[in-house]
């Protein structure tokens, strides 16, 4: 059985067009249809699924059973008082750490004059669909399953923290069409902020073979970590970047490392510009959910599920609690009145 090769933020959310000259034509690309690059059909799995029926049941199934299942009640309880360390580091984004994209202090002011948690509309976009499931983990579980579970836990905690207008966005259909649908849905909901939840994989050249529960599987233990992506083309890039920074800071405060390979040449055409070497925020202009949404938008790769050790961690309630609590903490910081004191953009 041929196994699909896939990676998260590349194949499914980006248009995949003109990788080498994208910076010159992004403005035009924003209004075009979403042409794709057939030469990477195996990798761009959701756009060109070679065998959509293969292994469907396994991919759509529950995560590995030897790992404990989530405990929503406990998770929600923890969310009521997420671990906070109100350090100066969190309050002062490290401008000095910024890379080539020089972003001034104004970048860290939210668009809203004041963020009222009770009214602030957060859309949690569950990456991929049941039909186009994204990456396949080292243990043959679809990324969509991971995304949906983590997004639900984040939703639960945000609501418990007072963000009553948080909505989960589950999209159906094949990848290309679903991208348009999810963006349209978020825009129709007039969301204030979109956070797209994903789990990471690697380019196919890094994949290795192994067997899990008697089935041939693929893995790569070479890379691990979370990463956060923003698009310069988003109409509210400054707010997007500010929120991405807060998420990255929270992840780091919890002792998590970000995925550094995206800044390295070995990623080839998938190399990304690292906007902050401290927080792991990358620039990825082409991502459709980031560039075509009318509100601030951030994509979080919560961790790698192609890395065998990290998949186990991503499947653990403890890790998911860290990540979901981090998102809640970032949201709270984002909405604190001190942000409003900075004034409108
Ligand atoms: Zn993904």
Tab-separated table of C-alpha atoms and ligand atoms in Angstrom:
chain	number	residue	atom	x	y	z
A	1	UNK	CA	0.000	0.000	0.000
A	2	UNK	CA	1.465	3.261	-0.998
A	3	UNK	CA	1.629	5.655	1.815
A	4	UNK	CA	1.013	9.278	1.311
A	5	UNK	CA	3.719	11.715	1.994
A	6	UNK	CA	2.610	14.874	3.527
A	7	UNK	CA	3.616	17.813	5.545
A	8	UNK	CA	1.425	20.193	7.267
A	9	UNK	CA	1.885	23.813	6.509
A	10	UNK	CA	3.132	23.283	3.026
A	11	UNK	CA	0.841	21.044	1.163
A	12	UNK	CA	-2.494	21.902	2.482
A	13	UNK	CA	-2.761	25.523	3.273
A	14	UNK	CA	-0.453	27.264	0.939
A	15	UNK	CA	-1.310	27.688	-2.650
A	16	UNK	CA	2.002	26.103	-3.462
A	17	UNK	CA	2.696	28.464	-6.292
A	18	UNK	CA	5.849	29.962	-7.611
A	19	UNK	CA	8.023	29.100	-4.662
A	20	UNK	CA	11.121	30.897	-5.819
A	21	UNK	CA	9.589	34.125	-6.926
A	22	UNK	CA	6.618	34.353	-4.703
A	23	UNK	CA	7.622	37.599	-3.094
A	24	UNK	CA	7.244	39.433	-6.351
A	25	UNK	CA	3.766	38.319	-7.084
A	26	UNK	CA	2.094	37.741	-3.799
A	27	UNK	CA	-0.031	40.819	-4.082
A	28	UNK	CA	-1.431	39.557	-7.339
A	29	UNK	CA	-1.723	36.028	-6.101
A	30	UNK	CA	-4.037	37.047	-3.323
A	31	UNK	CA	-6.902	37.492	-5.702
A	32	UNK	CA	-6.227	34.609	-8.017
A	33	UNK	CA	-7.533	31.134	-7.890
A	34	UNK	CA	-5.358	28.682	-6.104
A	35	UNK	CA	-3.129	27.021	-8.654
A	36	UNK	CA	-1.099	24.172	-7.346
A	37	UNK	CA	2.096	22.491	-8.252
A	38	UNK	CA	1.529	19.004	-9.513
A	39	UNK	CA	5.156	18.025	-9.392
A	40	UNK	CA	4.934	17.560	-5.667
A	41	UNK	CA	1.760	15.589	-5.770
A	42	UNK	CA	2.863	13.150	-3.127
A	43	UNK	CA	3.784	15.851	-0.736
A	44	UNK	CA	0.930	18.181	-1.396
A	45	UNK	CA	-1.311	15.444	-0.270
A	46	UNK	CA	-4.509	17.285	0.340
A	47	UNK	CA	-4.435	18.947	-2.994
A	48	UNK	CA	-3.563	15.884	-5.000
A	49	UNK	CA	-4.535	12.842	-3.045
A	50	UNK	CA	-3.241	9.809	-4.828
A	51	UNK	CA	-5.224	7.257	-2.906
A	52	UNK	CA	-7.730	8.885	-0.612
A	53	UNK	CA	-9.351	5.651	0.446
A	54	UNK	CA	-6.211	3.907	1.494
A	55	UNK	CA	-5.880	3.439	5.183
A	56	UNK	CA	-8.760	5.763	5.781
A	57	UNK	CA	-10.080	3.950	8.777
A	58	UNK	CA	-6.701	3.849	10.422
A	59	UNK	CA	-6.081	7.500	9.806
A	60	UNK	CA	-9.451	8.548	11.005
A	61	UNK	CA	-9.213	6.355	14.035
A	62	UNK	CA	-8.309	7.241	17.523
A	63	UNK	CA	-4.734	8.060	18.418
A	64	UNK	CA	-2.562	5.208	19.703
A	65	UNK	CA	-4.457	3.443	22.410
A	66	UNK	CA	-1.476	2.986	24.657
A	67	UNK	CA	-1.503	6.673	25.299
A	68	UNK	CA	-4.006	8.004	27.753
A	69	UNK	CA	-7.072	9.715	26.417
A	70	UNK	CA	-7.822	13.330	27.241
A	71	UNK	CA	-9.758	14.283	30.331
A	72	UNK	CA	-11.767	17.327	29.400
A	73	UNK	CA	-13.074	17.962	32.876
A	74	UNK	CA	-9.617	18.023	34.347
A	75	UNK	CA	-8.328	20.068	31.503
A	76	UNK	CA	-11.047	22.634	31.917
A	77	UNK	CA	-10.345	22.858	35.597
A	78	UNK	CA	-6.737	23.602	34.909
A	79	UNK	CA	-7.701	26.179	32.361
A	80	UNK	CA	-9.442	28.266	34.969
A	81	UNK	CA	-6.052	29.157	36.346
A	82	UNK	CA	-3.440	28.567	33.715
A	83	UNK	CA	0.120	28.718	34.814
A	84	UNK	CA	1.250	32.266	34.476
A	85	UNK	CA	4.577	33.826	34.971
A	86	UNK	CA	4.060	37.515	34.570
A	87	UNK	CA	7.638	38.144	33.704
A	88	UNK	CA	8.885	41.269	32.031
A	89	UNK	CA	9.896	39.071	29.153
A	90	UNK	CA	6.303	38.388	28.324
A	91	UNK	CA	5.414	42.023	28.465
A	92	UNK	CA	8.232	43.217	26.304
A	93	UNK	CA	8.505	41.602	22.941
A	94	UNK	CA	12.098	41.304	21.980
A	95	UNK	CA	12.492	43.636	19.137
A	96	UNK	CA	16.196	43.043	19.067
A	97	UNK	CA	15.570	39.440	18.206
A	98	UNK	CA	13.762	40.255	15.053
A	99	UNK	CA	15.249	39.149	11.826
A	100	UNK	CA	15.392	40.892	8.475
A	101	UNK	CA	11.800	42.016	8.670
A	102	UNK	CA	12.173	45.094	10.776
A	103	UNK	CA	8.957	45.601	12.640
A	104	UNK	CA	8.587	48.591	14.853
A	105	UNK	CA	6.869	48.826	18.222
A	106	UNK	CA	3.594	49.674	16.536
A	107	UNK	CA	3.439	46.082	15.392
A	108	UNK	CA	2.571	45.017	18.872
A	109	UNK	CA	-0.561	47.000	19.293
A	110	UNK	CA	-3.803	45.158	18.762
A	111	UNK	CA	-6.262	46.450	16.231
A	112	UNK	CA	-9.049	46.634	18.760
A	113	UNK	CA	-8.953	49.565	21.116
A	114	UNK	CA	-9.930	47.162	23.842
A	115	UNK	CA	-10.433	43.473	23.872
A	116	UNK	CA	-13.432	42.411	25.884
A	117	UNK	CA	-13.106	38.668	26.450
A	118	UNK	CA	-16.867	38.259	26.612
A	119	UNK	CA	-17.291	39.731	23.149
A	120	UNK	CA	-14.053	38.994	21.438
A	121	UNK	CA	-14.672	36.545	18.628
A	122	UNK	CA	-12.000	33.907	18.385
A	123	UNK	CA	-12.252	31.325	15.659
A	124	UNK	CA	-10.304	28.139	16.237
A	125	UNK	CA	-9.749	26.682	12.832
A	126	UNK	CA	-9.281	22.918	12.873
A	127	UNK	CA	-6.643	22.297	10.245
A	128	UNK	CA	-7.633	20.025	7.355
A	129	UNK	CA	-10.768	17.943	7.044
A	130	UNK	CA	-11.961	14.406	7.561
A	131	UNK	CA	-11.655	13.983	3.828
A	132	UNK	CA	-8.288	15.675	3.454
A	133	UNK	CA	-6.659	14.793	6.683
A	134	UNK	CA	-3.263	16.464	6.417
A	135	UNK	CA	-0.127	14.735	7.590
A	136	UNK	CA	-0.024	11.148	8.751
A	137	UNK	CA	1.725	10.547	12.050
A	138	UNK	CA	4.494	8.074	12.763
A	139	UNK	CA	1.761	5.807	14.132
A	140	UNK	CA	-0.630	6.223	11.234
A	141	UNK	CA	-3.010	8.674	12.819
A	142	UNK	CA	-4.192	11.575	10.732
A	143	UNK	CA	-3.226	15.090	11.598
A	144	UNK	CA	-6.868	16.064	11.424
A	145	UNK	CA	-7.601	13.851	14.427
A	146	UNK	CA	-4.875	15.563	16.409
A	147	UNK	CA	-5.940	19.024	15.269
A	148	UNK	CA	-9.565	18.492	16.153
A	149	UNK	CA	-8.858	17.175	19.610
A	150	UNK	CA	-6.416	19.925	20.536
A	151	UNK	CA	-8.630	22.655	19.092
A	152	UNK	CA	-11.568	21.391	21.131
A	153	UNK	CA	-9.518	21.497	24.283
A	154	UNK	CA	-8.364	25.013	23.511
A	155	UNK	CA	-11.951	26.025	22.841
A	156	UNK	CA	-13.051	24.580	26.145
A	157	UNK	CA	-10.357	26.400	28.059
A	158	UNK	CA	-10.910	29.708	26.325
A	159	UNK	CA	-14.586	29.580	27.152
A	160	UNK	CA	-13.797	28.651	30.721
A	161	UNK	CA	-11.490	31.655	30.838
A	162	UNK	CA	-14.314	33.962	29.782
A	163	UNK	CA	-13.861	34.049	26.034
A	164	UNK	CA	-17.462	33.129	25.490
A	165	UNK	CA	-17.515	33.899	21.773
A	166	UNK	CA	-14.871	31.335	20.913
A	167	UNK	CA	-15.966	29.153	18.030
A	168	UNK	CA	-14.570	25.968	16.622
A	169	UNK	CA	-14.365	25.962	12.852
A	170	UNK	CA	-14.644	22.486	11.392
A	171	UNK	CA	-14.577	22.368	7.634
A	172	UNK	CA	-15.570	19.596	5.282
A	173	UNK	CA	-14.468	18.616	1.845
A	174	UNK	CA	-11.286	18.314	-0.097
A	175	UNK	CA	-8.381	20.507	0.794
A	176	UNK	CA	-8.481	23.101	-1.901
A	177	UNK	CA	-12.156	23.741	-1.625
A	178	UNK	CA	-12.064	23.526	2.142
A	179	UNK	CA	-9.506	26.296	2.287
A	180	UNK	CA	-11.869	28.657	0.567
A	181	UNK	CA	-14.734	27.470	2.705
A	182	UNK	CA	-12.922	27.930	5.964
A	183	UNK	CA	-11.748	31.395	5.048
A	184	UNK	CA	-15.241	32.362	3.937
A	185	UNK	CA	-16.688	30.960	7.137
A	186	UNK	CA	-14.272	32.905	9.308
A	187	UNK	CA	-14.956	36.084	7.363
A	188	UNK	CA	-18.709	35.557	7.576
A	189	UNK	CA	-18.426	35.082	11.310
A	190	UNK	CA	-16.706	38.441	11.517
A	191	UNK	CA	-14.165	36.969	13.802
A	192	UNK	CA	-11.703	39.212	15.561
A	193	UNK	CA	-8.973	36.626	15.478
A	194	UNK	CA	-8.391	33.308	13.781
A	195	UNK	CA	-6.079	30.692	15.197
A	196	UNK	CA	-5.501	27.721	12.944
A	197	UNK	CA	-4.427	24.545	14.729
A	198	UNK	CA	-2.072	22.081	13.076
A	199	UNK	CA	0.492	19.395	13.774
A	200	UNK	CA	3.705	19.191	11.865
A	201	UNK	CA	5.459	16.683	9.636
A	202	UNK	CA	8.544	16.794	7.417
A	203	UNK	CA	9.368	16.835	3.719
A	204	UNK	CA	9.341	13.332	2.282
A	205	UNK	CA	13.101	13.260	1.833
A	206	UNK	CA	13.492	13.037	5.581
A	207	UNK	CA	11.105	10.138	6.092
A	208	UNK	CA	12.350	6.760	7.285
A	209	UNK	CA	10.585	3.424	7.420
A	210	UNK	CA	9.576	1.479	10.498
A	211	UNK	CA	6.751	-0.713	11.655
A	212	UNK	CA	4.139	0.213	14.188
A	213	UNK	CA	1.730	-2.433	15.412
A	214	UNK	CA	2.669	-4.608	12.480
A	215	UNK	CA	2.068	-1.944	9.875
A	216	UNK	CA	4.639	-0.276	7.752
A	217	UNK	CA	4.897	3.318	8.798
A	218	UNK	CA	7.072	6.331	8.283
A	219	UNK	CA	8.740	8.617	10.728
A	220	UNK	CA	11.433	11.218	11.129
A	221	UNK	CA	12.971	11.863	14.512
A	222	UNK	CA	15.219	14.515	13.093
A	223	UNK	CA	13.017	17.489	13.890
A	224	UNK	CA	10.622	18.451	16.610
A	225	UNK	CA	8.968	21.422	18.177
A	226	UNK	CA	6.160	23.898	17.726
A	227	UNK	CA	6.170	26.785	15.294
A	228	UNK	CA	4.007	29.813	14.694
A	229	UNK	CA	3.275	31.332	11.301
A	230	UNK	CA	1.988	34.697	10.177
A	231	UNK	CA	1.457	36.247	6.778
A	232	UNK	CA	2.552	39.698	5.759
A	233	UNK	CA	-0.377	39.762	3.377
A	234	UNK	CA	-2.924	39.476	6.131
A	235	UNK	CA	-4.811	42.772	6.351
A	236	UNK	CA	-3.965	42.978	10.032
A	237	UNK	CA	-0.447	41.664	10.070
A	238	UNK	CA	0.555	43.723	13.078
A	239	UNK	CA	-2.073	42.192	15.290
A	240	UNK	CA	-1.377	38.771	13.849
A	241	UNK	CA	2.273	39.086	14.649
A	242	UNK	CA	1.594	40.422	18.123
A	243	UNK	CA	-0.578	37.440	18.956
A	244	UNK	CA	1.873	35.016	17.381
A	245	UNK	CA	4.595	36.463	19.552
A	246	UNK	CA	2.509	35.965	22.660
A	247	UNK	CA	1.859	32.342	21.771
A	248	UNK	CA	5.532	31.750	21.114
A	249	UNK	CA	6.461	33.344	24.405
A	250	UNK	CA	4.012	31.145	26.261
A	251	UNK	CA	5.335	28.017	24.600
A	252	UNK	CA	8.857	28.993	25.454
A	253	UNK	CA	7.897	29.818	29.021
A	254	UNK	CA	6.650	26.260	29.334
A	255	UNK	CA	10.009	24.938	28.273
A	256	UNK	CA	9.056	23.997	24.750
A	257	UNK	CA	11.428	24.485	21.855
A	258	UNK	CA	10.341	25.666	18.480
A	259	UNK	CA	11.040	23.900	15.203
A	260	UNK	CA	14.200	25.512	13.935
A	261	UNK	CA	14.493	23.637	10.676
A	262	UNK	CA	12.236	26.050	8.828
A	263	UNK	CA	14.964	28.646	8.991
A	264	UNK	CA	17.559	26.260	7.598
A	265	UNK	CA	18.666	25.777	4.014
A	266	UNK	CA	18.022	22.038	4.155
A	267	UNK	CA	14.347	22.838	3.830
A	268	UNK	CA	14.957	24.154	0.354
A	269	UNK	CA	11.893	25.799	-1.067
A	270	UNK	CA	10.178	25.316	2.258
A	271	UNK	CA	12.618	27.444	4.134
A	272	UNK	CA	10.879	30.309	5.896
A	273	UNK	CA	11.928	33.607	7.273
A	274	UNK	CA	12.264	33.481	11.016
A	275	UNK	CA	10.797	36.685	12.388
A	276	UNK	CA	11.869	36.112	15.959
A	277	UNK	CA	14.575	33.666	16.895
A	278	UNK	CA	13.396	33.666	20.487
A	279	UNK	CA	9.760	32.801	19.993
A	280	UNK	CA	9.747	30.716	16.827
A	281	UNK	CA	7.472	32.941	14.797
A	282	UNK	CA	7.916	32.475	11.076
A	283	UNK	CA	6.734	34.414	8.110
A	284	UNK	CA	4.689	32.439	5.628
A	285	UNK	CA	2.915	34.857	3.388
A	286	UNK	CA	1.241	32.365	1.083
A	287	UNK	CA	-0.807	30.464	3.605
A	288	UNK	CA	-4.360	30.920	2.498
A	289	UNK	CA	-5.918	30.891	5.931
A	290	UNK	CA	-3.565	33.660	6.937
A	291	UNK	CA	-3.577	35.852	3.904
A	292	UNK	CA	-7.193	35.728	2.789
A	293	UNK	CA	-8.847	36.085	6.131
A	294	UNK	CA	-10.116	39.562	6.899
A	295	UNK	CA	-9.116	39.404	10.527
A	296	UNK	CA	-5.814	38.863	12.296
A	297	UNK	CA	-4.763	35.273	11.789
A	298	UNK	CA	-2.104	32.968	13.200
A	299	UNK	CA	-1.267	29.359	12.456
A	300	UNK	CA	0.128	27.198	15.227
A	301	UNK	CA	1.970	24.005	14.491
A	302	UNK	CA	1.585	22.579	17.944
A	303	UNK	CA	4.267	19.945	17.495
A	304	UNK	CA	5.511	17.185	15.262
A	305	UNK	CA	3.559	13.972	14.915
A	306	UNK	CA	6.045	12.424	12.524
A	307	UNK	CA	8.651	12.461	15.292
A	308	UNK	CA	8.027	9.287	17.277
A	309	UNK	CA	8.771	10.705	20.683
A	310	UNK	CA	6.993	13.949	20.113
A	311	UNK	CA	3.932	12.190	18.771
A	312	UNK	CA	3.602	10.421	22.100
A	313	UNK	CA	3.882	13.745	23.840
A	314	UNK	CA	1.368	15.407	21.582
A	315	UNK	CA	-0.951	12.563	22.387
A	316	UNK	CA	-0.609	13.108	26.122
A	317	UNK	CA	-3.065	15.199	28.152
A	318	UNK	CA	-0.116	16.850	29.842
A	319	UNK	CA	1.345	18.271	26.668
A	320	UNK	CA	-2.002	19.305	25.332
A	321	UNK	CA	-2.687	21.045	28.594
A	322	UNK	CA	0.537	22.986	28.303
A	323	UNK	CA	-0.281	24.091	24.795
A	324	UNK	CA	-3.916	24.915	25.360
A	325	UNK	CA	-3.126	26.762	28.581
A	326	UNK	CA	-0.450	28.662	26.704
A	327	UNK	CA	-2.952	29.780	24.097
A	328	UNK	CA	-5.338	30.927	26.803
A	329	UNK	CA	-2.568	32.804	28.577
A	330	UNK	CA	-1.575	34.453	25.310
A	331	UNK	CA	-5.160	35.469	24.721
A	332	UNK	CA	-5.467	36.933	28.194
A	333	UNK	CA	-2.303	38.922	27.778
A	334	UNK	CA	-3.502	40.071	24.393
A	335	UNK	CA	-6.690	41.411	25.911
A	336	UNK	CA	-5.206	43.069	28.929
A	337	UNK	CA	-6.038	46.788	29.157
A	338	UNK	CA	-2.393	47.722	28.893
A	339	UNK	CA	-2.566	46.802	25.233
A	340	UNK	CA	-5.349	49.297	24.758
A	341	UNK	CA	-3.268	51.963	26.475
A	342	UNK	CA	-0.978	51.913	23.495
A	343	UNK	CA	-3.788	53.450	21.490
A	344	UNK	CA	-5.170	52.667	18.086
A	345	UNK	CA	-2.906	51.703	15.263
B	1	LIG	ZN1	-1.633	20.836	8.862
